[in-house]
Amino acid sequence: MNGRLDVNSVDLKIDENAKAHFTTNYTWQNDIKLVVRRGFPINIRLRTTGRIFNPDVQVLVLEFILAEKVSFREEERVRRIRVRSSKEIPLESSEWKADLIEINEHMVDIRLTFPPSAPISRWTFKVLSGFWSTRHQTIDLDETYFSRLHTILFYVICNPFLLEDETYMTQRQARDAYLFQEGDVWYSGIAAGRRSYSFHRNPWLHSQFEENTMKVTMYLLTILSNNHLKGSPGLSMEDREHVPRIARKLSFAINRYLLQGNWDKIIPPGGRAPISWLGTSEIINEFALTKQQVKYAQCWVYAGVFVTLLRTIGIPCRTVTCIESAHDADASLTVDKKYLLTRYGGFEPYDNERNETTWNFHVWTEMWTRRSDCPAGYDGWQVVDATPQERSEKLFQCGPVPVKAIREGRLELLYDGGFVYSEVNADLVRWFFKKDEFGNLKLITTNFEQNSYEIGRALLTPNPRNLKLAMNITGDYKAEEGSNEEREMHIRAIKSAGAAERHEKIRLLYGPDVEKRIKEDIEIDIEEINKVEYGLPVVINVEVQNLSDHRRTVMLSVVLATQFHTGAEASKINQVNEEIELAPQEGNRFQFKTSLSEYAKHVAYLRELSAIVSASVVETRQAIYIEEKFQISGSAVRIEAPDTIKVGEGISATILFKNPLNVTLHDARLILHSGSLSKPKGIVKFPSIIAGRQSVKVYVRFRAIGEGARLLIAVVNSREISNMTATHFVRAVNPNLYTNEARLPTF
């Protein structure tokens, strides 16, 4: 048809749109790839050939086709948006819109807007042209010259800057940290004493702005959508409009397709130890090459990767560490731990790995979103967890559940509130057994602890204002232990979770003997151990007191062991067994020492240790089990470097290392890492053999090639020690924005 309009170029105005959409960090955007936040307008310019666009005669249509191999219905997979002139009635904000802004000869400026509820996805973009019929209908649509030769991709992500978006966050500083932060931390931790705790900051480098990370995130969404079309749990196109549904299914996809977990004492060949991962980029790049699960992960890896993927698609999020995190397998809101009498008279954990345990710490993810599927008042932080623990709706997925719902015991709200509640506030039940002459288990006694400080000792998350500090958010999850409010909320939780019959179930399982009270007149106390400096002996002070008017025989066992973060024993360092005769009202004190030479070969940097004192009383069948957890502190590695640097300037840093052992280190290696913009680098001038107590100093130079927070990470490994790590946070600033050092921001 004569008069057809053609287009020979499309200008995506990369710089202008990236700045307006807060997406400048996606540096791989170019003339054919654009990352946009739903709800914000996008300005594009078309150049026409031959004719000048006349909206009264000609029609321009922007066609978006889902750039995924998913067989959705055409109305879901293809969106055609006609360019509308200012003369026409404006469309609602919930519509896909393309508004004509200006025609300047052969230049056509258009404002394109995806609705705030647009599905999170990747679209190919084409420009079609046609005509108005006499009945004012669009006819004779055809691809323009440009679209026949070029394919443009739009990545549509969430918009925390827009009120109408589910992820809208008002606090700018928090939003920027939980969205843009690349250099990040997660916390490992352990209970200390009766009510305290200790923790350590560990580095994690996100790669949310790398193209591979975006591609892998979209690939996982594609798999989930295909699962849906095959009749399996997944994501429909409508689901991909809603952040809670996306996050729930991503929690499954990460552990099913992206990462493979391993909690064995010895890491199998063909994979890396979970503690060796320093960030998401390496994991993403390996998966992009193989499309196979990356080996291996534990909770902090799952949580760190989950944060990266959520930030990639514009969802504010953070990691949360729960110190003394319970695993409630039967939804009873109790953690039932079993112990077996040993031949020495003490007790050891029995079959807990396959039942219910308390992890020294567990790391999960919180994301910020509205919850239209919950009653009013439950927007904000939501718990999601990609670590596979218990099945939810037949899949290893967890959340999202509002943090506020956990705090209030509203466990009937979506999703998995009972499991998360138990992680932070379950009651602890200890079951003590012995084996009879036939090898059958026989219950000795139970110990039911309410108002327990054992579980959910503390919940920590990185402080967005200063990553060197941790924010304690325990009060967001539960009231103070022992308070009337905490018990009131706990009773509500028991009722809403349907666990009110748990005591009856216990009686049915173990019989009436479970309620018989055994005389408990032996008291054992361990002196609290907070931290032990590497090189000093571990000293365990135990006091045993007979409170009765009768003689008592106490079979005492003291064990010092290293632990995995799951609470399982990694290696036994030392064990002492004593038979103690106590006269009426008599007490006794014992001290057990373990030297550096005894524990050095068992302890890597910041490995958790536990001093376990257990006992049985011959005359009364009283059973006692006390566990004192602590850490070996002090790093053999230090980094000396500035806190603030200017982009492009070369800066010197000093790496200091002192061999903490009296023995020689062999095959020693120093690895430096400075974020997603560089690869881990081995320092060749670092000596491979280091004598006992020898100090080493290495000078390195680096420069920041982009603004923002960066982590410098130094890791020393050898045959004798592993993962001795030091970190240093640096803020890189644009020198053109600051005229003197006094105005440089601190980090």
mmCIF file of C-alpha atoms in Angstrom, residues 1 55-59 130-140:
data_model
loop_
_atom_site.group_PDB
_atom_site.id
_atom_site.type_symbol
_atom_site.label_atom_id
_atom_site.label_comp_id
_atom_site.label_asym_id
_atom_site.label_seq_id
_atom_site.Cartn_x
_atom_site.Cartn_y
_atom_site.Cartn_z
ATOM 1 C CA MET A 1 0.000 0.000 0.000
ATOM 2 C CA PRO A 55 -0.874 9.650 13.226
ATOM 3 C CA ASP A 56 -4.136 10.465 11.423
ATOM 4 C CA VAL A 57 -3.159 8.166 8.530
ATOM 5 C CA GLN A 58 -0.468 5.817 9.704
ATOM 6 C CA VAL A 59 -0.201 3.534 12.707
ATOM 7 C CA GLY A 130 0.283 0.038 9.316
ATOM 8 C CA PHE A 131 -2.694 2.218 8.459
ATOM 9 C CA TRP A 132 -6.047 3.358 9.701
ATOM 10 C CA SER A 133 -8.983 1.901 7.780
ATOM 11 C CA THR A 134 -12.070 3.937 6.896
ATOM 12 C CA ARG A 135 -13.678 2.429 9.994
ATOM 13 C CA HIS A 136 -10.751 3.611 12.056
ATOM 14 C CA GLN A 137 -9.325 0.144 12.554
ATOM 15 C CA THR A 138 -5.675 -0.848 12.313
ATOM 16 C CA ILE A 139 -4.898 -2.669 9.070
ATOM 17 C CA ASP A 140 -1.918 -3.968 7.097
#
